[in-house]
mmCIF file of C-alpha atoms in Angstrom:
data_model
loop_
_atom_site.group_PDB
_atom_site.id
_atom_site.type_symbol
_atom_site.label_atom_id
_atom_site.label_comp_id
_atom_site.label_asym_id
_atom_site.label_seq_id
_atom_site.Cartn_x
_atom_site.Cartn_y
_atom_site.Cartn_z
ATOM 1 C CA MET A 1 -9.083 -19.187 26.591
ATOM 2 C CA PRO A 2 -10.135 -21.982 24.222
ATOM 3 C CA GLU A 3 -7.497 -24.636 23.701
ATOM 4 C CA SER A 4 -7.313 -23.907 19.953
ATOM 5 C CA ARG A 5 -6.241 -20.275 20.414
ATOM 6 C CA LYS A 6 -2.567 -19.426 20.232
ATOM 7 C CA THR A 7 -1.030 -16.772 22.526
ATOM 8 C CA VAL A 8 1.004 -13.975 20.894
ATOM 9 C CA CYS A 9 3.239 -12.101 23.348
ATOM 10 C CA TRP A 10 4.036 -8.654 21.970
ATOM 11 C CA ILE A 11 6.898 -6.476 23.254
ATOM 12 C CA SER A 12 7.588 -2.860 22.217
ATOM 13 C CA SER A 13 8.483 0.569 23.601
ATOM 14 C CA ALA A 14 5.130 1.928 22.503
ATOM 15 C CA ARG A 15 3.176 4.012 25.031
ATOM 16 C CA TYR A 16 -0.446 3.129 25.760
ATOM 17 C CA SER A 17 -3.086 5.075 27.648
ATOM 18 C CA LYS A 18 -6.121 3.708 29.460
ATOM 19 C CA PRO A 19 -8.451 3.829 27.665
ATOM 20 C CA LEU A 20 -6.539 3.417 24.444
ATOM 21 C CA ASP A 21 -6.354 6.435 22.138
ATOM 22 C CA ALA A 22 -8.533 6.267 19.026
ATOM 23 C CA VAL A 23 -5.797 4.879 16.733
ATOM 24 C CA ALA A 24 -4.524 2.216 19.142
ATOM 25 C CA SER A 25 -8.121 1.183 19.935
ATOM 26 C CA ARG A 26 -8.930 0.790 16.261
ATOM 27 C CA LYS A 27 -5.743 -1.215 15.605
ATOM 28 C CA TRP A 28 -6.261 -3.680 18.435
ATOM 29 C CA GLN A 29 -9.974 -3.951 17.734
ATOM 30 C CA LEU A 30 -9.095 -5.079 14.204
ATOM 31 C CA MET A 31 -6.298 -7.373 15.416
ATOM 32 C CA ALA A 32 -8.788 -9.026 17.851
ATOM 33 C CA GLY A 33 -10.621 -10.113 14.717
ATOM 34 C CA LEU A 34 -7.841 -12.739 14.358
ATOM 35 C CA ALA A 35 -9.959 -14.909 16.617
ATOM 36 C CA GLU A 36 -7.517 -17.808 16.652
ATOM 37 C CA TYR A 37 -4.929 -15.629 18.504
ATOM 38 C CA ASP A 38 -4.867 -14.168 22.039
ATOM 39 C CA PHE A 39 -2.722 -11.016 22.349
ATOM 40 C CA ARG A 40 -0.628 -10.098 25.417
ATOM 41 C CA ILE A 41 1.056 -6.715 24.983
ATOM 42 C CA ILE A 42 4.081 -5.409 26.872
ATOM 43 C CA GLY A 43 4.679 -1.672 26.509
ATOM 44 C CA PHE A 44 4.924 1.520 28.502
ATOM 45 C CA ALA A 45 2.218 3.359 30.430
ATOM 46 C CA THR A 46 1.810 7.103 29.882
ATOM 47 C CA SER A 47 2.493 7.675 33.557
ATOM 48 C CA PRO A 48 5.158 6.647 36.120
ATOM 49 C CA ARG A 49 2.867 3.870 37.391
ATOM 50 C CA PRO A 50 2.688 0.330 35.907
ATOM 51 C CA ARG A 51 -0.716 -0.683 34.595
ATOM 52 C CA TYR A 52 -2.675 -3.715 33.523
ATOM 53 C CA PHE A 53 -5.943 -3.564 31.616
ATOM 54 C CA ARG A 54 -7.864 -5.347 28.889
ATOM 55 C CA GLU A 55 -9.181 -3.511 25.823
ATOM 56 C CA HIS A 56 -9.342 -5.772 22.747
ATOM 57 C CA ALA A 57 -6.086 -7.317 24.074
ATOM 58 C CA HIS A 58 -4.307 -7.717 27.409
ATOM 59 C CA PHE A 59 -1.958 -4.780 28.184
ATOM 60 C CA TYR A 60 0.930 -5.077 30.698
ATOM 61 C CA LEU A 61 2.467 -1.643 30.891
ATOM 62 C CA LEU A 62 5.733 -0.684 32.463
ATOM 63 C CA PRO A 63 6.108 2.685 34.292
ATOM 64 C CA GLN A 64 7.075 5.526 32.001
ATOM 65 C CA PRO A 65 10.411 7.067 33.091
ATOM 66 C CA PRO A 66 11.188 10.759 32.367
ATOM 67 C CA THR A 67 14.233 10.124 30.051
ATOM 68 C CA SER A 68 15.166 7.809 27.198
ATOM 69 C CA LEU A 69 18.083 6.313 29.080
ATOM 70 C CA LEU A 70 15.862 5.315 32.005
ATOM 71 C CA ARG A 71 13.313 3.932 29.578
ATOM 72 C CA TYR A 72 15.985 1.586 28.178
ATOM 73 C CA LEU A 73 16.964 0.573 31.705
ATOM 74 C CA VAL A 74 13.352 -0.150 32.645
ATOM 75 C CA ILE A 75 12.548 -2.237 29.581
ATOM 76 C CA PHE A 76 15.737 -4.270 29.692
ATOM 77 C CA SER A 77 15.390 -4.799 33.471
ATOM 78 C CA PHE A 78 11.723 -5.726 33.796
ATOM 79 C CA ALA A 79 10.435 -6.743 30.353
ATOM 80 C CA PRO A 80 12.449 -10.006 30.189
ATOM 81 C CA LEU A 81 10.890 -11.224 33.446
ATOM 82 C CA LEU A 82 7.422 -10.184 32.434
ATOM 83 C CA LEU A 83 7.750 -11.756 28.995
ATOM 84 C CA PHE A 84 9.173 -14.976 30.527
ATOM 85 C CA TYR A 85 6.167 -15.148 32.851
ATOM 86 C CA LEU A 86 3.614 -14.507 30.080
ATOM 87 C CA VAL A 87 5.113 -17.082 27.686
ATOM 88 C CA LEU A 88 5.188 -19.731 30.371
ATOM 89 C CA ARG A 89 1.826 -18.864 31.970
ATOM 90 C CA HIS A 90 -0.110 -18.663 28.705
ATOM 91 C CA ARG A 91 1.943 -21.062 26.610
ATOM 92 C CA GLY A 92 2.967 -18.346 24.252
ATOM 93 C CA ALA A 93 3.276 -19.642 20.698
ATOM 94 C CA ILE A 94 4.720 -16.465 19.197
ATOM 95 C CA ILE A 95 6.814 -13.573 20.473
ATOM 96 C CA VAL A 96 6.614 -10.373 18.409
ATOM 97 C CA ALA A 97 9.381 -7.820 19.036
ATOM 98 C CA GLN A 98 8.799 -4.435 17.390
ATOM 99 C CA SER A 99 12.522 -3.712 16.909
ATOM 100 C CA PRO A 100 15.734 -5.684 16.845
ATOM 101 C CA PHE A 101 16.545 -4.312 20.364
ATOM 102 C CA GLU A 102 13.317 -5.630 21.902
ATOM 103 C CA GLY A 103 14.100 -8.653 19.775
ATOM 104 C CA ALA A 104 17.119 -9.319 21.988
ATOM 105 C CA ILE A 105 14.776 -9.607 24.987
ATOM 106 C CA GLY A 106 12.565 -11.952 22.990
ATOM 107 C CA ALA A 107 15.636 -14.027 22.010
ATOM 108 C CA VAL A 108 16.746 -14.410 25.634
ATOM 109 C CA VAL A 109 13.304 -15.487 26.764
ATOM 110 C CA LYS A 110 12.940 -17.863 23.813
ATOM 111 C CA SER A 111 16.230 -19.518 24.743
ATOM 112 C CA PHE A 112 15.296 -19.981 28.384
ATOM 113 C CA VAL A 113 11.797 -21.211 27.657
ATOM 114 C CA ARG A 114 13.082 -23.669 25.111
ATOM 115 C CA VAL A 115 15.189 -25.355 27.802
ATOM 116 C CA LEU A 116 11.957 -25.867 29.770
ATOM 117 C CA GLY A 117 10.461 -27.631 26.757
ATOM 118 C CA TRP A 118 8.232 -24.909 25.273
ATOM 119 C CA PRO A 119 9.723 -23.406 22.072
ATOM 120 C CA PRO A 120 7.910 -20.183 20.983
ATOM 121 C CA LYS A 121 8.543 -18.610 17.611
ATOM 122 C CA LEU A 122 10.218 -15.218 17.487
ATOM 123 C CA ILE A 123 9.230 -12.519 15.001
ATOM 124 C CA ILE A 124 11.412 -9.431 14.755
ATOM 125 C CA GLU A 125 10.092 -6.235 13.120
ATOM 126 C CA ASN A 126 12.312 -3.685 11.439
ATOM 127 C CA HIS A 127 10.580 -0.327 11.034
ATOM 128 C CA ASN A 128 13.568 1.949 10.349
ATOM 129 C CA ASN A 129 17.306 2.279 9.876
ATOM 130 C CA PHE A 130 17.974 1.040 13.414
ATOM 131 C CA GLU A 131 21.710 1.439 12.979
ATOM 132 C CA GLU A 132 21.549 5.253 12.517
ATOM 133 C CA ASP A 133 18.137 6.709 13.324
ATOM 134 C CA VAL A 134 18.606 7.043 17.029
ATOM 135 C CA PHE A 135 21.731 9.181 16.448
ATOM 136 C CA LEU A 136 19.768 11.445 14.081
ATOM 137 C CA GLN A 137 17.040 11.823 16.677
ATOM 138 C CA ARG A 138 18.981 13.139 19.666
ATOM 139 C CA SER A 139 22.465 13.632 21.061
ATOM 140 C CA ILE A 140 23.862 10.513 22.714
ATOM 141 C CA PRO A 141 26.981 10.407 24.873
ATOM 142 C CA LEU A 142 29.598 7.684 24.266
ATOM 143 C CA LYS A 143 28.238 7.242 20.763
ATOM 144 C CA GLY A 144 30.722 4.573 19.692
ATOM 145 C CA LEU A 145 30.075 2.353 22.729
ATOM 146 C CA TYR A 146 26.345 2.837 22.339
ATOM 147 C CA ARG A 147 26.428 1.839 18.691
ATOM 148 C CA ALA A 148 28.518 -1.255 19.410
ATOM 149 C CA LEU A 149 26.106 -2.395 22.139
ATOM 150 C CA MET A 150 23.078 -1.782 19.888
ATOM 151 C CA LEU A 151 24.475 -3.754 17.006
ATOM 152 C CA ALA A 152 25.550 -6.605 19.275
ATOM 153 C CA LEU A 153 21.984 -6.840 20.637
ATOM 154 C CA ALA A 154 20.552 -6.757 17.111
ATOM 155 C CA ARG A 155 22.850 -9.476 15.830
ATOM 156 C CA PHE A 156 22.000 -11.612 18.874
ATOM 157 C CA ALA A 157 18.311 -11.196 18.163
ATOM 158 C CA PHE A 158 18.440 -11.833 14.418
ATOM 159 C CA ARG A 159 20.360 -15.093 14.953
ATOM 160 C CA ARG A 160 17.513 -16.451 17.063
ATOM 161 C CA ALA A 161 14.534 -15.186 15.082
ATOM 162 C CA ASP A 162 12.160 -17.336 13.082
ATOM 163 C CA ALA A 163 10.623 -14.665 10.776
ATOM 164 C CA LEU A 164 10.957 -10.966 10.057
ATOM 165 C CA ARG A 165 8.484 -8.178 9.314
ATOM 166 C CA VAL A 166 9.712 -5.186 7.361
ATOM 167 C CA ILE A 167 7.813 -2.090 6.094
ATOM 168 C CA SER A 168 9.795 -0.932 3.007
ATOM 169 C CA SER A 169 12.401 -2.010 0.517
ATOM 170 C CA SER A 170 15.143 -0.241 2.577
ATOM 171 C CA THR A 171 14.200 -1.934 5.869
ATOM 172 C CA ALA A 172 13.985 -5.256 3.995
ATOM 173 C CA GLU A 173 17.514 -4.739 2.692
ATOM 174 C CA ARG A 174 18.912 -3.977 6.174
ATOM 175 C CA ALA A 175 17.185 -6.983 7.644
ATOM 176 C CA ARG A 176 18.552 -9.189 4.881
ATOM 177 C CA HIS A 177 22.047 -7.921 5.702
ATOM 178 C CA TYR A 178 21.809 -9.307 9.246
ATOM 179 C CA ALA A 179 19.605 -12.352 8.519
ATOM 180 C CA PRO A 180 19.865 -13.334 4.886
ATOM 181 C CA ALA A 181 18.272 -16.741 5.365
ATOM 182 C CA LEU A 182 15.251 -15.726 7.450
ATOM 183 C CA PRO A 183 11.786 -15.531 5.826
ATOM 184 C CA GLN A 184 10.330 -12.032 5.908
ATOM 185 C CA LEU A 185 7.021 -10.336 5.093
ATOM 186 C CA ARG A 186 6.569 -6.682 4.093
ATOM 187 C CA PHE A 187 3.644 -4.443 4.917
ATOM 188 C CA MET A 188 3.150 -0.904 6.280
ATOM 189 C CA THR A 189 2.755 0.158 9.893
ATOM 190 C CA PHE A 190 -0.772 0.751 11.064
ATOM 191 C CA SER A 191 -2.796 3.832 10.152
ATOM 192 C CA ASP A 192 -6.497 4.290 10.598
ATOM 193 C CA THR A 193 -6.737 5.324 6.976
ATOM 194 C CA ASP A 194 -10.495 5.079 7.098
ATOM 195 C CA VAL A 195 -10.395 8.492 8.831
ATOM 196 C CA PHE A 196 -8.610 10.043 5.880
ATOM 197 C CA GLN A 197 -10.730 8.251 3.257
ATOM 198 C CA ARG A 198 -13.948 9.500 4.888
ATOM 199 C CA SER A 199 -12.683 13.119 5.027
ATOM 200 C CA ARG A 200 -13.508 15.521 2.261
ATOM 201 C CA ARG A 201 -11.357 18.379 1.079
ATOM 202 C CA ARG A 202 -12.288 21.792 2.491
ATOM 203 C CA ILE A 203 -10.423 23.523 -0.365
ATOM 204 C CA PRO A 204 -9.855 22.004 -3.829
ATOM 205 C CA VAL A 205 -6.199 21.100 -4.076
ATOM 206 C CA GLU A 206 -5.663 23.403 -7.071
ATOM 207 C CA ALA A 207 -7.059 26.341 -5.048
ATOM 208 C CA ALA A 208 -5.145 25.539 -1.819
ATOM 209 C CA GLU A 209 -1.934 27.387 -1.043
ATOM 210 C CA ASP A 210 -0.825 25.967 2.336
ATOM 211 C CA ILE A 211 2.092 23.513 2.815
ATOM 212 C CA VAL A 212 1.899 21.012 5.667
ATOM 213 C CA TYR A 213 4.470 18.804 7.414
ATOM 214 C CA ALA A 214 3.304 16.009 9.730
ATOM 215 C CA GLY A 215 5.563 14.091 12.081
ATOM 216 C CA LEU A 216 7.572 14.525 15.218
ATOM 217 C CA LEU A 217 9.679 17.654 15.628
ATOM 218 C CA ILE A 218 13.054 15.891 15.770
ATOM 219 C CA PRO A 219 16.364 16.446 13.900
ATOM 220 C CA ARG A 220 15.957 13.285 11.791
ATOM 221 C CA LYS A 221 12.995 14.838 10.014
ATOM 222 C CA GLY A 222 15.110 17.550 8.353
ATOM 223 C CA LEU A 223 12.853 20.456 9.381
ATOM 224 C CA ARG A 224 15.628 23.041 9.539
ATOM 225 C CA HIS A 225 16.188 22.380 5.804
ATOM 226 C CA LEU A 226 12.438 22.751 5.232
ATOM 227 C CA LEU A 227 12.357 26.163 6.940
ATOM 228 C CA ASN A 228 15.265 27.411 4.841
ATOM 229 C CA ALA A 229 13.669 26.086 1.623
ATOM 230 C CA PHE A 230 10.321 27.646 2.502
ATOM 231 C CA ALA A 231 11.997 31.004 3.205
ATOM 232 C CA ALA A 232 13.398 30.910 -0.347
ATOM 233 C CA LEU A 233 10.030 30.177 -1.899
ATOM 234 C CA ASP A 234 8.677 33.202 -3.817
ATOM 235 C CA HIS A 235 5.019 32.586 -2.995
ATOM 236 C CA PRO A 236 4.105 35.062 -0.240
ATOM 237 C CA ARG A 237 0.615 33.747 0.339
ATOM 238 C CA ALA A 238 1.831 30.260 1.197
ATOM 239 C CA GLN A 239 1.677 29.210 4.849
ATOM 240 C CA LEU A 240 3.744 26.366 6.331
ATOM 241 C CA ARG A 241 2.044 24.297 9.035
ATOM 242 C CA LEU A 242 4.158 21.987 11.171
ATOM 243 C CA VAL A 243 1.986 19.317 12.726
ATOM 244 C CA GLY A 244 3.610 17.109 15.335
ATOM 245 C CA GLY A 245 4.664 16.731 18.948
ATOM 246 C CA ALA A 246 7.836 18.375 20.263
ATOM 247 C CA GLU A 247 9.425 15.131 21.450
ATOM 248 C CA ASN A 248 12.816 16.951 21.417
ATOM 249 C CA ALA A 249 11.898 20.185 23.188
ATOM 250 C CA ALA A 250 15.319 21.877 22.597
ATOM 251 C CA TYR A 251 15.136 21.149 18.898
ATOM 252 C CA ALA A 252 11.559 22.434 18.676
ATOM 253 C CA GLU A 253 12.714 25.691 20.277
ATOM 254 C CA LEU A 254 15.532 25.940 17.710
ATOM 255 C CA LEU A 255 12.971 25.623 14.936
ATOM 256 C CA ARG A 256 10.837 28.433 16.412
ATOM 257 C CA GLN A 257 13.932 30.659 16.696
ATOM 258 C CA GLN A 258 14.990 29.803 13.116
ATOM 259 C CA ALA A 259 11.506 30.690 11.778
ATOM 260 C CA SER A 260 11.748 34.003 13.616
ATOM 261 C CA ASP A 261 15.249 34.715 12.355
ATOM 262 C CA LEU A 262 14.053 34.066 8.786
ATOM 263 C CA GLY A 263 11.216 36.523 9.218
ATOM 264 C CA LEU A 264 8.559 33.789 9.010
ATOM 265 C CA ASP A 265 6.748 34.375 12.313
ATOM 266 C CA ASN A 266 3.443 35.051 10.515
ATOM 267 C CA ARG A 267 3.831 32.321 7.890
ATOM 268 C CA VAL A 268 5.076 29.264 9.879
ATOM 269 C CA HIS A 269 2.615 27.762 12.356
ATOM 270 C CA PHE A 270 3.394 25.124 14.962
ATOM 271 C CA ALA A 271 0.191 23.092 15.359
ATOM 272 C CA GLY A 272 1.421 20.590 17.942
ATOM 273 C CA ALA A 273 0.443 16.917 18.211
ATOM 274 C CA LEU A 274 -2.996 16.244 16.711
ATOM 275 C CA SER A 275 -5.372 13.324 16.398
ATOM 276 C CA GLN A 276 -5.673 11.686 12.981
ATOM 277 C CA ARG A 277 -9.059 13.336 12.531
ATOM 278 C CA GLU A 278 -7.528 16.755 13.193
ATOM 279 C CA LEU A 279 -4.590 15.984 10.935
ATOM 280 C CA ALA A 280 -7.034 15.065 8.145
ATOM 281 C CA THR A 281 -8.539 18.545 8.511
ATOM 282 C CA HIS A 282 -5.145 20.127 7.944
ATOM 283 C CA PHE A 283 -4.551 17.919 4.911
ATOM 284 C CA ALA A 284 -7.960 18.779 3.566
ATOM 285 C CA SER A 285 -6.958 22.469 3.097
ATOM 286 C CA ALA A 286 -3.365 22.034 1.971
ATOM 287 C CA ARG A 287 -1.834 21.977 -1.471
ATOM 288 C CA VAL A 288 1.072 19.629 -0.634
ATOM 289 C CA MET A 289 2.494 17.632 2.212
ATOM 290 C CA VAL A 290 6.286 17.689 2.676
ATOM 291 C CA LEU A 291 8.368 14.994 4.416
ATOM 292 C CA PRO A 292 12.033 16.178 4.206
ATOM 293 C CA SER A 293 13.460 13.370 6.369
ATOM 294 C CA LEU A 294 17.174 12.596 6.555
ATOM 295 C CA SER A 295 16.216 8.967 7.343
ATOM 296 C CA GLU A 296 12.821 7.263 7.248
ATOM 297 C CA GLY A 297 11.619 3.666 7.506
ATOM 298 C CA LEU A 298 8.514 4.296 5.344
ATOM 299 C CA GLY A 299 6.572 7.382 6.408
ATOM 300 C CA ARG A 300 2.916 6.281 6.690
ATOM 301 C CA VAL A 301 1.949 9.981 6.729
ATOM 302 C CA VAL A 302 2.672 9.961 2.966
ATOM 303 C CA VAL A 303 -0.209 7.548 2.396
ATOM 304 C CA GLU A 304 -2.447 9.504 4.785
ATOM 305 C CA ALA A 305 -1.782 12.770 2.912
ATOM 306 C CA MET A 306 -2.273 11.149 -0.480
ATOM 307 C CA LEU A 307 -5.710 9.878 0.543
ATOM 308 C CA LEU A 308 -6.794 13.548 0.747
ATOM 309 C CA GLY A 309 -5.935 13.880 -2.983
ATOM 310 C CA MET A 310 -2.736 15.888 -2.925
ATOM 311 C CA PRO A 311 0.878 15.308 -3.990
ATOM 312 C CA VAL A 312 3.664 14.766 -1.498
ATOM 313 C CA ILE A 313 7.260 16.041 -1.552
ATOM 314 C CA GLY A 314 9.639 13.579 0.125
ATOM 315 C CA SER A 315 13.306 12.869 0.511
ATOM 316 C CA ARG A 316 14.888 10.126 -1.540
ATOM 317 C CA VAL A 317 15.611 8.021 1.610
ATOM 318 C CA GLY A 318 14.341 4.825 3.172
ATOM 319 C CA GLY A 319 10.911 3.726 2.021
ATOM 320 C CA ILE A 320 9.727 7.103 0.746
ATOM 321 C CA PRO A 321 10.678 6.264 -2.886
ATOM 322 C CA ASP A 322 8.497 3.138 -2.558
ATOM 323 C CA MET A 323 5.449 5.467 -2.462
ATOM 324 C CA ILE A 324 6.332 8.636 -4.409
ATOM 325 C CA ILE A 325 6.794 8.443 -8.177
ATOM 326 C CA ASP A 326 8.616 11.632 -9.041
ATOM 327 C CA GLY A 327 6.506 13.950 -11.143
ATOM 328 C CA GLU A 328 3.443 11.708 -11.071
ATOM 329 C CA ASN A 329 2.050 11.611 -7.511
ATOM 330 C CA GLY A 330 4.679 13.824 -5.880
ATOM 331 C CA TYR A 331 8.271 14.901 -6.019
ATOM 332 C CA LEU A 332 11.486 13.315 -4.727
ATOM 333 C CA VAL A 333 14.444 15.396 -3.558
ATOM 334 C CA GLU A 334 17.835 14.587 -2.092
ATOM 335 C CA ALA A 335 17.801 14.703 1.672
ATOM 336 C CA GLY A 336 19.185 17.950 3.019
ATOM 337 C CA ASN A 337 19.310 19.614 -0.432
ATOM 338 C CA GLU A 338 17.534 22.878 0.240
ATOM 339 C CA ALA A 339 17.776 24.169 -3.335
ATOM 340 C CA GLU A 340 16.067 21.016 -4.656
ATOM 341 C CA LEU A 341 13.430 21.260 -1.978
ATOM 342 C CA THR A 342 12.700 24.916 -2.865
ATOM 343 C CA ALA A 343 12.484 23.969 -6.549
ATOM 344 C CA ALA A 344 10.012 21.214 -5.741
ATOM 345 C CA LEU A 345 7.866 23.634 -3.696
ATOM 346 C CA ARG A 346 7.845 26.042 -6.615
ATOM 347 C CA ARG A 347 6.686 23.239 -8.985
ATOM 348 C CA VAL A 348 3.735 22.567 -6.734
ATOM 349 C CA TYR A 349 2.344 25.995 -7.643
ATOM 350 C CA GLU A 350 3.042 25.513 -11.345
ATOM 351 C CA ASP A 351 2.113 21.899 -12.159
ATOM 352 C CA ASP A 352 -1.300 20.218 -12.471
ATOM 353 C CA VAL A 353 -1.728 19.258 -8.796
ATOM 354 C CA THR A 354 -5.321 18.043 -9.390
ATOM 355 C CA ALA A 355 -4.104 15.253 -11.710
ATOM 356 C CA MET A 356 -1.188 14.477 -9.410
ATOM 357 C CA GLY A 357 -3.546 14.364 -6.431
ATOM 358 C CA GLU A 358 -5.829 11.916 -8.190
ATOM 359 C CA LYS A 359 -2.908 9.618 -8.900
ATOM 360 C CA ALA A 360 -1.748 10.000 -5.286
ATOM 361 C CA ARG A 361 -5.158 9.008 -3.949
ATOM 362 C CA ALA A 362 -5.385 5.968 -6.309
ATOM 363 C CA PHE A 363 -1.926 4.785 -5.223
ATOM 364 C CA ALA A 364 -2.683 5.181 -1.498
ATOM 365 C CA GLU A 365 -5.988 3.309 -1.684
ATOM 366 C CA ASP A 366 -4.230 0.381 -3.374
ATOM 367 C CA PHE A 367 -1.128 0.487 -1.122
ATOM 368 C CA PHE A 368 -2.723 0.172 2.352
ATOM 369 C CA SER A 369 -5.870 -0.404 4.297
ATOM 370 C CA PRO A 370 -6.494 -1.483 7.932
ATOM 371 C CA ARG A 371 -7.886 -4.749 6.618
ATOM 372 C CA LYS A 372 -4.651 -5.436 4.656
ATOM 373 C CA TYR A 373 -2.688 -4.729 7.841
ATOM 374 C CA VAL A 374 -4.551 -7.414 9.769
ATOM 375 C CA ALA A 375 -4.320 -9.846 6.854
ATOM 376 C CA GLY A 376 -0.567 -9.202 6.813
ATOM 377 C CA TYR A 377 -0.247 -10.285 10.430
ATOM 378 C CA ARG A 378 -2.274 -13.399 9.820
ATOM 379 C CA GLN A 379 0.153 -14.353 7.069
ATOM 380 C CA LEU A 380 3.142 -13.349 9.162
ATOM 381 C CA PHE A 381 2.061 -15.588 12.056
ATOM 382 C CA GLU A 382 1.585 -18.448 9.617
ATOM 383 C CA LEU A 383 5.044 -17.720 8.208
ATOM 384 C CA ALA A 384 6.644 -17.925 11.639
ATOM 385 C CA LEU A 385 4.777 -21.103 12.510
ATOM 386 C CA GLY A 386 5.945 -22.650 9.213
ATOM 387 C CA GLY A 387 2.826 -22.392 7.047
ATOM 388 C CA ALA A 388 3.406 -19.567 4.575
ATOM 389 C CA ALA A 389 5.856 -18.422 1.951
ATOM 390 C CA ASP A 390 8.439 -15.613 2.184
ATOM 391 C CA GLY A 391 7.828 -12.265 0.462
ATOM 392 C CA GLU A 392 5.266 -9.548 0.356
ATOM 393 C CA MET A 393 1.625 -10.200 1.331
ATOM 394 C CA ASP A 394 0.048 -12.837 -0.816
ATOM 395 C CA GLU A 395 -2.647 -11.935 -3.296
ATOM 396 C CA GLU A 396 -5.493 -12.931 -1.011
ATOM 397 C CA ALA A 397 -4.206 -10.639 1.740
ATOM 398 C CA LYS A 398 -3.753 -7.779 -0.715
ATOM 399 C CA ARG A 399 -7.386 -7.998 -1.762
ATOM 400 C CA GLN A 400 -8.611 -7.516 1.821
#
């Protein structure tokens, strides 16, 4: 590696396949365009075997355990040693932790390495409401103890960080609560939005009748409320398509049973996990996308749906109100309020969705692009190293 390049050691709980899937490959191909940086990625393999490979970046993947608890044990047992080795071996200039909890690992390694005379900078990312989201996602025993431990790790990490990356106004506020003096930069999580921009609608939005949800099938997404609201919608030709992986199998089965109990077997379709290209096909024939989350960091799927020229219905939580202007490019409803959600669904069939879809597309094209994402990281690294100002992406980055 040329002497002028700086090593960025990246730690997250993300799962990577070999070869990388299309979205991850596109992301790291673009990141590799930051030629002054060399990326070393710690994550999880998609199998019980550890892996190392190089594809746009260096990937050091921990074995994938069968349960969430074991996954935490694996990352907190082995990732600190691996990160310590990578920072020392490659003179890591920056550690990027993709949550405050991985940030605690980065903080420990930073402290030890500093004693040895090599002080890397630590960037912590905050993508969601880390204090609550895990409890909305699945049932956790000893909830009080678990919460106390999580928050202790987060506080430990924030106290030792050099910069923060946030994705929405709500995640920025939570990060400020824990680290009011730290500089932070705000930009969206990665999406290969080029896929959605290149797609063309199969059915004009004003002629489409289907409703689509895209995201994991987990309790935090509020899907039981969506099914009840859809059942109350007096538009018999409308179909509801739920696109997303059943990460919580028991919850997914409850949704199927609920749809059956509501008499919706022929109107609710479970599409499973799809590629972004396949998701774009579903968006291209839908009238509206619905994201009824109870908690949400940002919801990049909102931007993806808007790029296909249709409005979005979203809960008034997290970063969703950063993207949806009620009555202009979509509709905002209170989380869990099924009557409001049904009313919004009805409006979709009454209002001028063509005009709303045009406004939605214009907003999405201005809000995010893969090039802006990479430019955001360039500025974030400069911020951590002491050469950029706090805030959102600067004007040069926004023009990328």
